[in-house]
XYZ file of C-alpha atoms in Angstrom:
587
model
C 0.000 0.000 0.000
C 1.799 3.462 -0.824
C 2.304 6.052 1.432
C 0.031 9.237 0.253
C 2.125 11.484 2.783
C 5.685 10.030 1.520
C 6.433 9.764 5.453
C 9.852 9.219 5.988
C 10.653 9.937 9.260
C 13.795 11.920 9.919
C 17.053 9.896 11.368
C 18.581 10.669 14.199
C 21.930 11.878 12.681
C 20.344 13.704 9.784
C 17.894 16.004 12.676
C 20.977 17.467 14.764
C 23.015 18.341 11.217
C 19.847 20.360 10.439
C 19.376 21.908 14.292
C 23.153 22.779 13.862
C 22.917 24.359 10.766
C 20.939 27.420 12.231
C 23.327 30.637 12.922
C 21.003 32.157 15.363
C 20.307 29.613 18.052
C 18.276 32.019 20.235
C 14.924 30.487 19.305
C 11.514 32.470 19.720
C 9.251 30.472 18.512
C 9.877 27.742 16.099
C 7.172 26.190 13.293
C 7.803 22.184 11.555
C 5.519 22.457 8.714
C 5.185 18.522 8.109
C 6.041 17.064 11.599
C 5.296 13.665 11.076
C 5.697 11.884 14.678
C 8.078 14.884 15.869
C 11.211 12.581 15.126
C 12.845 15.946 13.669
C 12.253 17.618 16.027
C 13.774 15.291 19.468
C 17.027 16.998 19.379
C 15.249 20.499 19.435
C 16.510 23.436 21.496
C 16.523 23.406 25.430
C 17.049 26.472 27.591
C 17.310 26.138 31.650
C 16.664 22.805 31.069
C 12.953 23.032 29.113
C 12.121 22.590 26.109
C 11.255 25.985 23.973
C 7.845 26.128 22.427
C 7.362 24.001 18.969
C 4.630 24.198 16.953
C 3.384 21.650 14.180
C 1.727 20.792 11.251
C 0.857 17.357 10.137
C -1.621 16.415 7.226
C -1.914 13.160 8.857
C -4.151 13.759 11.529
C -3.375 10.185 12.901
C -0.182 11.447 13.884
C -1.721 14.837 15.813
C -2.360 13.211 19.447
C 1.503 11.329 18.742
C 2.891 15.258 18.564
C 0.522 16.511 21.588
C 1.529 13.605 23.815
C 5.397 14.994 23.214
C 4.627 18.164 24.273
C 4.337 20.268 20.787
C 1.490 22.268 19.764
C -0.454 21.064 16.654
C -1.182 24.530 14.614
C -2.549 23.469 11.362
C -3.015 20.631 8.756
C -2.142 21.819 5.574
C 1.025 23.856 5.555
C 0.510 25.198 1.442
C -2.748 26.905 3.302
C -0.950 28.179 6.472
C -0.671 31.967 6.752
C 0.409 32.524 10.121
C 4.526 32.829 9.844
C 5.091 35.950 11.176
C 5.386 34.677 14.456
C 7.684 32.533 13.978
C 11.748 33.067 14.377
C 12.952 29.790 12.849
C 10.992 27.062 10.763
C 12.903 23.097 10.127
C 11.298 21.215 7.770
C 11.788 17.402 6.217
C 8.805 18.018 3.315
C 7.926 15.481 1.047
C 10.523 14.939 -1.310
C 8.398 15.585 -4.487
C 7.006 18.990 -3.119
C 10.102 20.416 -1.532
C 10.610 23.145 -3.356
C 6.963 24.412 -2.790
C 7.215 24.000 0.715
C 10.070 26.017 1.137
C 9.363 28.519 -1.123
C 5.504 28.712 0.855
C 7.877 29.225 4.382
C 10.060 31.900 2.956
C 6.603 33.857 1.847
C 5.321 33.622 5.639
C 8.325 34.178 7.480
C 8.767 37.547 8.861
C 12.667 37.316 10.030
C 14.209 34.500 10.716
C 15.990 31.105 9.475
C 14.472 28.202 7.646
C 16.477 24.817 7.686
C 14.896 22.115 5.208
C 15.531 18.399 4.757
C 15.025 17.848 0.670
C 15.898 15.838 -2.287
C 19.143 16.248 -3.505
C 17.354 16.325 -6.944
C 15.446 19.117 -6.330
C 18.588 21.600 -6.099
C 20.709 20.070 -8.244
C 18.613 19.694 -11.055
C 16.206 22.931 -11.226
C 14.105 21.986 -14.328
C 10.546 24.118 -13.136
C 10.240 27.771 -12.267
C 9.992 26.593 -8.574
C 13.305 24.724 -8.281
C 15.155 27.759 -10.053
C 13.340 30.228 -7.690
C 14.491 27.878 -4.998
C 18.199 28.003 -6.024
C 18.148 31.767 -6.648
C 17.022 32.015 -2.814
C 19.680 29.726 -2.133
C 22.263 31.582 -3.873
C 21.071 34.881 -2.719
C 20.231 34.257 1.267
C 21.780 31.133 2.071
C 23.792 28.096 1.716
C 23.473 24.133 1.000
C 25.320 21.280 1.851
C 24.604 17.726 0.103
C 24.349 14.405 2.362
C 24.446 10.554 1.314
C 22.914 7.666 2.787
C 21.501 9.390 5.843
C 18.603 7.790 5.631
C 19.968 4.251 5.063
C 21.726 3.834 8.282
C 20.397 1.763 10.924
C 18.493 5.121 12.611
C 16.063 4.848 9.721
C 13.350 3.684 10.306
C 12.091 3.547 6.363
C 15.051 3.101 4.588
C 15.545 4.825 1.190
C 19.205 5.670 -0.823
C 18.444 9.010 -1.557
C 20.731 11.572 -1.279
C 19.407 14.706 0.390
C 20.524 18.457 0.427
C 20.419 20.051 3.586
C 19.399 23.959 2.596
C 19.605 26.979 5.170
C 18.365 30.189 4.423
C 17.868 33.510 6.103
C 14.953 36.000 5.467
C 15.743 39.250 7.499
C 12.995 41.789 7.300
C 12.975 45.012 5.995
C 11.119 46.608 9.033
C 13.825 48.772 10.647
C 14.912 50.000 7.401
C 11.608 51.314 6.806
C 11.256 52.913 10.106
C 14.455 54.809 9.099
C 13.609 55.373 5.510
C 10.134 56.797 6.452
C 11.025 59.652 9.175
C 11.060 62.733 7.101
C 7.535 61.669 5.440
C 5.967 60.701 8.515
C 7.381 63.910 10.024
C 5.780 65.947 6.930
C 2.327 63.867 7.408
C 1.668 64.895 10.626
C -0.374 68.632 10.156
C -2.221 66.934 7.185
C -3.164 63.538 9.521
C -3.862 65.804 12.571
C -6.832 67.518 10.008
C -8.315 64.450 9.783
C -8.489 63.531 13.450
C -11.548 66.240 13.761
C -13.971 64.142 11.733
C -16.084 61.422 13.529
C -14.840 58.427 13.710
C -16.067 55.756 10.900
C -16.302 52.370 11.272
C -13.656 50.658 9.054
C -15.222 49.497 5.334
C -13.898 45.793 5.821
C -16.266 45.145 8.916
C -18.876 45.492 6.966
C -19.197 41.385 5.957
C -21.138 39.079 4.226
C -24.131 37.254 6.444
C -22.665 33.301 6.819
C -21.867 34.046 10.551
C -18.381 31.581 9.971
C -16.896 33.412 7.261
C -17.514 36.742 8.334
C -15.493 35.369 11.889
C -12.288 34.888 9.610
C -12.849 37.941 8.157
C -13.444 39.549 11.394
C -10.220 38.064 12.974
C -8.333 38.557 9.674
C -8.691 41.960 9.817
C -8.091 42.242 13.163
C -4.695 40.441 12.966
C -3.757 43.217 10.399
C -4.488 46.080 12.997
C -2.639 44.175 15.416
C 0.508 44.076 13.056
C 0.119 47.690 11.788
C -0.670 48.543 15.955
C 2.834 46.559 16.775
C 5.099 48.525 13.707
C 3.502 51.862 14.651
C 4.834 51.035 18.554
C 7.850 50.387 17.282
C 8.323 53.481 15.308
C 7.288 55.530 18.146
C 9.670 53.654 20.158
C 12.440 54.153 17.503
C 11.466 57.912 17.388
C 11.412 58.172 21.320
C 15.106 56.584 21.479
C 15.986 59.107 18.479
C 15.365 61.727 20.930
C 17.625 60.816 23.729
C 17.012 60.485 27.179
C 14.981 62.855 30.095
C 16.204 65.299 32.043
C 15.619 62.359 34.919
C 17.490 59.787 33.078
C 20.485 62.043 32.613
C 20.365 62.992 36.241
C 20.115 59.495 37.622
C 16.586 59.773 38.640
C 15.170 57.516 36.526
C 15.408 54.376 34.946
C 15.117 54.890 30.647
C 12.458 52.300 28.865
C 13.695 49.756 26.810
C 14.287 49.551 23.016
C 10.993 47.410 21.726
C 11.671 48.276 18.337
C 13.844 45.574 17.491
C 12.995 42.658 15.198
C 12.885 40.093 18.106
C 10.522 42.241 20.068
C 8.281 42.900 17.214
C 8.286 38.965 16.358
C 7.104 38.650 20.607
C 4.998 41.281 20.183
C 2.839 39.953 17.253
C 3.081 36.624 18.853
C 1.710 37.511 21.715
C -1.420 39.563 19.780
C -1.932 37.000 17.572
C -2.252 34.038 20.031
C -4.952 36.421 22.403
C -6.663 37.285 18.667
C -6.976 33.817 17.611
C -8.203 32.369 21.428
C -10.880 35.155 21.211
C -11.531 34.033 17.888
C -12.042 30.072 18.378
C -14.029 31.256 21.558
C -16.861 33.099 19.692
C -17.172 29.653 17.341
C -17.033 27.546 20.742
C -20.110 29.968 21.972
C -21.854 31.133 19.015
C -22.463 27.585 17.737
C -26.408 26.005 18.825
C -24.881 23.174 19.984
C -23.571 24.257 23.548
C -27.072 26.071 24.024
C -28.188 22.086 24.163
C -25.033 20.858 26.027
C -24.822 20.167 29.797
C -22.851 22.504 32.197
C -20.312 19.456 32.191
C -20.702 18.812 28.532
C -19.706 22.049 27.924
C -16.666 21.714 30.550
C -15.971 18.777 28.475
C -15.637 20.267 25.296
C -13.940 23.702 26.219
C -11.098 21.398 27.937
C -10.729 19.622 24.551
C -11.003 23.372 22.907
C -7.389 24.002 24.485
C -6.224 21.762 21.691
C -8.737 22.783 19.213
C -7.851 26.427 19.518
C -4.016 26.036 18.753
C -5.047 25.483 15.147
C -5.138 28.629 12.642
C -8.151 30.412 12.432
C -9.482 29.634 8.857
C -12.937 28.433 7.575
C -11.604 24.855 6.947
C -10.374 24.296 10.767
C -13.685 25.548 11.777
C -15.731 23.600 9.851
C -13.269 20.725 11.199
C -13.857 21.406 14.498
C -17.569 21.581 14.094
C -17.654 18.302 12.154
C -15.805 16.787 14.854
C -18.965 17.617 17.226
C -21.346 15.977 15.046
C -19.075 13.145 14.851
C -18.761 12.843 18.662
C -22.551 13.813 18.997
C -23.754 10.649 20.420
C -21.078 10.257 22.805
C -21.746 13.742 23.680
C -25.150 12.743 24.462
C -24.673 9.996 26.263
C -21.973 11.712 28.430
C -25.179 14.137 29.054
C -27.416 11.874 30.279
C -24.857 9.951 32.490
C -24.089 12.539 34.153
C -27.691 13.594 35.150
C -28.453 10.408 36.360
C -25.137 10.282 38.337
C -26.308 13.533 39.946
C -29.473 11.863 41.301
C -28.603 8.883 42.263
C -25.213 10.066 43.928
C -26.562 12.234 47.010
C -29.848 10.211 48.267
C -29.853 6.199 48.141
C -33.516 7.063 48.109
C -33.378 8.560 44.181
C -32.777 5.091 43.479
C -32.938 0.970 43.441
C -31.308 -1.738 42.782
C -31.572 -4.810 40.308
C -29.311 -7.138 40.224
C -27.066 -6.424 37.218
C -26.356 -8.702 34.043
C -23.647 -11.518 33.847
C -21.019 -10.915 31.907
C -17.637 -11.332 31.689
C -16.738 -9.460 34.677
C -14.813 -11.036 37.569
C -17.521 -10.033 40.471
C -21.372 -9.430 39.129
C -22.457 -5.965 40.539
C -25.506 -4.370 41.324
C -27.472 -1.926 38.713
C -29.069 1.554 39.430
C -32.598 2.533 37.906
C -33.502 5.772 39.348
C -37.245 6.222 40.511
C -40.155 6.701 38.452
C -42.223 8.287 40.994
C -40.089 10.766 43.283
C -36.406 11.874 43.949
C -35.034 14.098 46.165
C -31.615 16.671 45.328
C -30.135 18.748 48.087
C -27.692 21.836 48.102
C -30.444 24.374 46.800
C -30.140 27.529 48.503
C -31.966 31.337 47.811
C -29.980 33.547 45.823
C -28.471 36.736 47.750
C -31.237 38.749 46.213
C -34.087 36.313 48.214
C -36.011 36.276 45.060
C -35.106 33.038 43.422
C -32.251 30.050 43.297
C -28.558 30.672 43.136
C -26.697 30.460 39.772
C -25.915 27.163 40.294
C -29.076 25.591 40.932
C -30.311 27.064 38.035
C -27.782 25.774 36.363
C -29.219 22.223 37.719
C -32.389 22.741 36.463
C -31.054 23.578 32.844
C -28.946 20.713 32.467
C -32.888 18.638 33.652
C -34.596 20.008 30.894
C -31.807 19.934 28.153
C -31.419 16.194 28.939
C -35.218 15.332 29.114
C -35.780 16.897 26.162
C -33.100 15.226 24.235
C -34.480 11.499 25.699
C -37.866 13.060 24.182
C -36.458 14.109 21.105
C -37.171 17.769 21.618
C -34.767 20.944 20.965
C -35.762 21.968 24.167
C -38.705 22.322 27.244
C -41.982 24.347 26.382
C -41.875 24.785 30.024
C -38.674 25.001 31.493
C -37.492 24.234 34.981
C -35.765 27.448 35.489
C -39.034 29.592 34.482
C -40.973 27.459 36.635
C -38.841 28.525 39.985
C -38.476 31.977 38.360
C -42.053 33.093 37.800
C -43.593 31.141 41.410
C -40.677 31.567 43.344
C -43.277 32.459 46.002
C -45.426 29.601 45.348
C -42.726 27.406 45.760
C -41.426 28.855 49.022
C -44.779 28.080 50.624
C -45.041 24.352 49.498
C -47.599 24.639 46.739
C -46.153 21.835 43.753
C -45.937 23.034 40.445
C -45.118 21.843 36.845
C -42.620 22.396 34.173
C -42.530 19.767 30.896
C -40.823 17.003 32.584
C -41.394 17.196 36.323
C -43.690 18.705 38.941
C -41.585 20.085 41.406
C -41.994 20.915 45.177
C -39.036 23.377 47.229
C -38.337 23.433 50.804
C -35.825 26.390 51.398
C -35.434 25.460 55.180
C -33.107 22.334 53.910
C -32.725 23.670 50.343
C -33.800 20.486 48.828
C -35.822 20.332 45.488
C -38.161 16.754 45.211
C -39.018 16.125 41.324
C -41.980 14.229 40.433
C -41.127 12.873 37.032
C -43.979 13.132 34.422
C -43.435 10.267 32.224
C -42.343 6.676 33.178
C -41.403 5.808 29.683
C -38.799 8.945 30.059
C -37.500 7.673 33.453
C -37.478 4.436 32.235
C -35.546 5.413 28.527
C -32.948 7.036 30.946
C -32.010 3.557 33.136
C -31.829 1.617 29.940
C -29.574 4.366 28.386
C -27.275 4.489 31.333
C -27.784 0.757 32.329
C -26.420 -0.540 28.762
C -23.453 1.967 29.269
C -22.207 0.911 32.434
C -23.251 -2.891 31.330
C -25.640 -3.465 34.362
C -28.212 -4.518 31.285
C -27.125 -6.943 28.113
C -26.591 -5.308 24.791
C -29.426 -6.617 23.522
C -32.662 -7.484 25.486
C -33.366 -10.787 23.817
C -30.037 -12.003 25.638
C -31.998 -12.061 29.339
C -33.983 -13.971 30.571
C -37.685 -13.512 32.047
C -36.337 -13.411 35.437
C -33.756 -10.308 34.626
C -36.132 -8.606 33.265
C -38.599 -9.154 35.981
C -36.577 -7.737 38.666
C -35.839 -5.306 36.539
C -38.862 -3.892 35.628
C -40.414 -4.263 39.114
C -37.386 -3.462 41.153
C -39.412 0.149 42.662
C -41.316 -3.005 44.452
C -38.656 -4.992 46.176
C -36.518 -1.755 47.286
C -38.364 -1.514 50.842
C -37.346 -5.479 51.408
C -33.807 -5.144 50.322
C -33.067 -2.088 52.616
C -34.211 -4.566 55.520
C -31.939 -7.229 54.219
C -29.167 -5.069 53.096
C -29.602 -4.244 57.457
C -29.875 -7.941 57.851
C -26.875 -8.684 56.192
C -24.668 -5.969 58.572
C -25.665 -7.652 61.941
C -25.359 -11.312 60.509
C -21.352 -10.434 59.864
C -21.267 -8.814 63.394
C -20.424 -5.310 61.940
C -19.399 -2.841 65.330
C -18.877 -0.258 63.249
C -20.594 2.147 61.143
C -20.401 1.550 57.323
C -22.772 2.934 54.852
C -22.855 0.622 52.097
C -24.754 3.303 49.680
C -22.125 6.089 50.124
C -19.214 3.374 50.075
C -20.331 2.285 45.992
C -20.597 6.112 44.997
C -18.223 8.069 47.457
C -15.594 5.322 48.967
C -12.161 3.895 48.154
C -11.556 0.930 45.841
C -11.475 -1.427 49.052
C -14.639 -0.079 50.484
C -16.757 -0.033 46.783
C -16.039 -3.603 46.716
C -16.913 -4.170 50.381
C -20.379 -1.984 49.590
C -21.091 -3.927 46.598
C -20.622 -7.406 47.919
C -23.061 -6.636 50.776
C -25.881 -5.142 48.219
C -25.251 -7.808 46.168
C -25.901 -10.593 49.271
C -29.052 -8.501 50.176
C -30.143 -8.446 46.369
C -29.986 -12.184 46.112
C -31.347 -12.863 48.946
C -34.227 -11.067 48.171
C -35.326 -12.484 44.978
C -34.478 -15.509 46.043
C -37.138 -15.311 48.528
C -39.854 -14.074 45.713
C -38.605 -17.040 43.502
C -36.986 -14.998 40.688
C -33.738 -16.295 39.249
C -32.011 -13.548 36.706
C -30.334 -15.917 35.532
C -33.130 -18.137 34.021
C -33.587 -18.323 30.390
C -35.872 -16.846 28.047
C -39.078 -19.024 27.700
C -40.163 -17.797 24.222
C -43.792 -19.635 24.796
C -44.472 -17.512 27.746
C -43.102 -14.289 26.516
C -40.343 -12.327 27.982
C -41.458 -9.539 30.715
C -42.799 -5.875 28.379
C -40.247 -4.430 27.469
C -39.966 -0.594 25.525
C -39.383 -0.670 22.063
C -36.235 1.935 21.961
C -33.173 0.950 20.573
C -31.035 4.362 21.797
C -31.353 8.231 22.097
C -33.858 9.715 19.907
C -32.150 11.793 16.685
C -32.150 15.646 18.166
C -30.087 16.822 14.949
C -27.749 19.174 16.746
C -27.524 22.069 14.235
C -24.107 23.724 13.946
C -23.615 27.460 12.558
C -23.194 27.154 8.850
């Protein structure tokens, strides 16, 4: 099968002759355009002992979480499209051989100052038949040097083996930025009257903010243009800080009294500078697609934690329209793990505080070393605690309401709705009052009741198929039900379906079981399975599941006991996984 990336990855040997080659070895911020599995870039430069920033591209995005887990920032995909090189004070590259030439010649256009040291064909120098080999070799012969290598990737550090000779090419791009300062004094001087006239007028708006409707594309534009004022802000700082150094020091500073400001005019500090702009610009940038899309209006307060903590590697790409619409297709691709992340953590919420919110079936058989116990929560009542008055006394705090959000947006999805007609947070918001006295009222999903003396909420679900569509969806997850139904038996599903019914007898033998192993202490085994160490999780669950089968062995029912198709197997809902709620994304 051939390679469509030509990955070769660099040798050893051949990556500390091209880190050598560099003149300037105070590094910035370096750039590897095709970064493979980082093997170039292992012998990269250290300073107090840590590794200076790297960033990468790789078309390969198999190879992107390879380059994270080594430290390096992944900035882009498709270095022929990358525009972001000002930044940047040194770039190393091993392109593919049969594009060489166009991936230099593309890092020489986006470099601002600084070196570039490439890994290429020896072919591609020596024998400059196209117009982008001979502009190569006139860059060669006009800003750098080349030296020509054999067999360095033959030896045994190779690990794909190939006789090609390679030419090891350095060049140096140095900027014409302080020249122009210079060159432009007199004219800025003799612009200043006619530019002070225009200052009186009222300040317009720039024409390029006014953009096309598609909300994605006018971002780019948006941050595109701001990226520009940024630069022009940074070279207009450092002309005023070449003009202020022009005109000597204060009266102060010649007097000892006070300490002069630093020269920021410099190449290196306008390289920082835009570095540092362009990394804020580009953060605020991938933010506003993070919050503008529809989807996190439907995600969970965790959901959304979720995805913002994978943002911090989403964000380090370049803003453009095809990383965007990346990202966003990455959503839709994760959108039923997303979902199901969603409702496991709701039900987690419930069942973790009150033992009440919830009973237990005995869970199915599978592979596992020890059976354990499943969790359905309660089709007729639960109880959450922790719900206190806001500071204003005229409603919950932020992050009850918060609570209530992530209720509805979860309900609705297991109903296949965008959202509540009657949400939980209006309901506490318009009879806040009500509430506070005891009356019960209803939102879409749940009646609710509040008792601000112990800030606890009780929820009186509306629909059992809801409830029920919830323990299946988390039950299959955490495999405390089989795959499939038809793998069961009638008994599983029997104590499944009418576990609600043996929960008061398997509280008394779960009580039972404590005294029979002459327990003098106090152990809890409800908080131990959600709250307690590995040792006492395994201690809880052995003790539940003792109580469990002691109970249904009492009532007859064996979980284990194989579907009798003549009898029927126990009803069972006809849902096969979380309705479709098409998550729409900006477009």
């Amino acid at each position: 099968m051939t390679d469509p990336y030509q990955y070769y990855p660099t040798p050893e040997a051949l990556s500390r002759k091209a880190w050598a080659m560099f003149k300037n070895q105070q590094f910035a911020r370096v750039l590897e355009p095709s970064a493979g599995e980082g093997h170039l870039l292992r012998p990269g430069p250290y300073q107090y002992g840590k590794r200076l920033p790297i960033d990468c591209i790789e078309i390969d995005i198999r190879k992107h979480a390879v380059l994270r887990d080594e430290g390096y920032a992944v900035v882009g995909m498709d270095f022929l499209q990358f525009q972001s090189g000002s930044v940047y004070s040194h770039i190393i590259m091993n392109p593919p051989f049969a594009e060489g030439a166009k991936h230099v010649l593309k890092a020489w256009e986006i470099l601002f100052d600084g070196e570039i040291v490439a890994i290429l064909n020896a072919e591609t120098v020596r024998n400059p038949f196209s117009k982008e080999r001979q502009l190569l070799l006139r860059l060669i012969e006009q800003h750098g040097e080349v030296e020509f290598l054999q067999e360095m990737f033959a030896g045994e550090d190779a690990e794909r083996k190939t006789p090609v000779d390679v030419a090891l090419v350095w060049l140096k791009k140095t900027s014409t930025f302080e020249q122009d300062i210079l060159g432009n004094i007199l004219d800025d001087l003799r612009q200043d009257r006619r530019e002070a006239d225009d200052l009186v007028g009222e300040f317009q708006l720039p024409h390029e903010l006014a953009l096309p409707n598609a909300f994605i594309d006018n971002a780019v534009l948006m941050f595109n243009a701001a990226v520009e004022a940024a630069r022009q802000g940074v070279v207009s700082e450092a002309r005023a800080s070449r003009y202020r150094s022009m005109l000597g020091k204060t009266l102060g500073e010649l007097s000892g009294g006070g300490i002069g400001s630093e020269d920021d005019s410099s190449s290196d500090a306008v390289k920082r500078m835009l570095f540092k702009r362009y990394h804020d610009l580009k953060n605020r940038a991938w933010a506003s697609i993070l919050r503008s899309t529809q989807v996190t209006s439907r995600l969970s307060t965790t959901a959304q934690k979720r995805l913002e903590s994978d943002f911090e590697t989403v964000k380090s790409l370049e803003f453009t329209v095809p990383n965007i619409y990346g990202f966003l297709q990455g959503i839709i691709d994760q959108q039923g793990e997303i979902q199901l992340s969603m409702v496991c953590d709701v039900f987690d919420l419930i069942t973790r505080y009150y033992s009440d919110n919830a009973v237990f079936y005995m869970g199915w058989k599978s592979n596992d070393k020890h059976r354990t116990l499943g969790m359905r929560i309660k089709t007729t009542r639960f109880i959450l605690p922790g719900h206190g008055v806001s500071s204003y006394q005229n409603g919950l705090n932020w992050e009850s309401e918060r609570l209530l959000a992530d209720f509805d947006k979860v309900f609705a999805l297991l109903d296949g709705k965008t959202e509540a007609k009657v949400s939980l947070v209006s309901v506490f918001r318009q009879h806040f009052h009500a509430l506070r006295v005891g009356q019960r009222i209803g939102g879409s999903y749940f009646d609710v009741r509040y008792y601000p003396g112990v800030g606890t909420i009780h929820f009186f679900p509306k629909s059992k198929i809801l409830i029920d569509r919830m323990n299946r969806w988390v039950g299959r997850q955490r495999r405390w039900l089989p795959p499939v139904d038809t793998q069961a038996g009638q008994g599983f599903w029997q104590q499944f379906e009418q576990a609600e019914r043996f929960d008061k007898a398997f509280h008394a033998e779960v009580k039972k079981q404590s005294k029979l192993e002459g327990r003098n202490y106090r152990f809890n085994p409800y908080w131990a399975i959600n709250h307690g160490g590995a040792s006492e999780r395994e201690q809880g669950q052995r003790l539940l599941t003792q109580a469990m089968s002691s109970v249904l062995a009492s009532r007859g029912i064996d979980p284990d006991s194989l579907l009798d198709n003549d009898q029927g197997c126990v009803r069972q809902l006809d849902w096969d996984g979380l309705p479709d709620s098409n998550l729409a994304l900006a477009s």
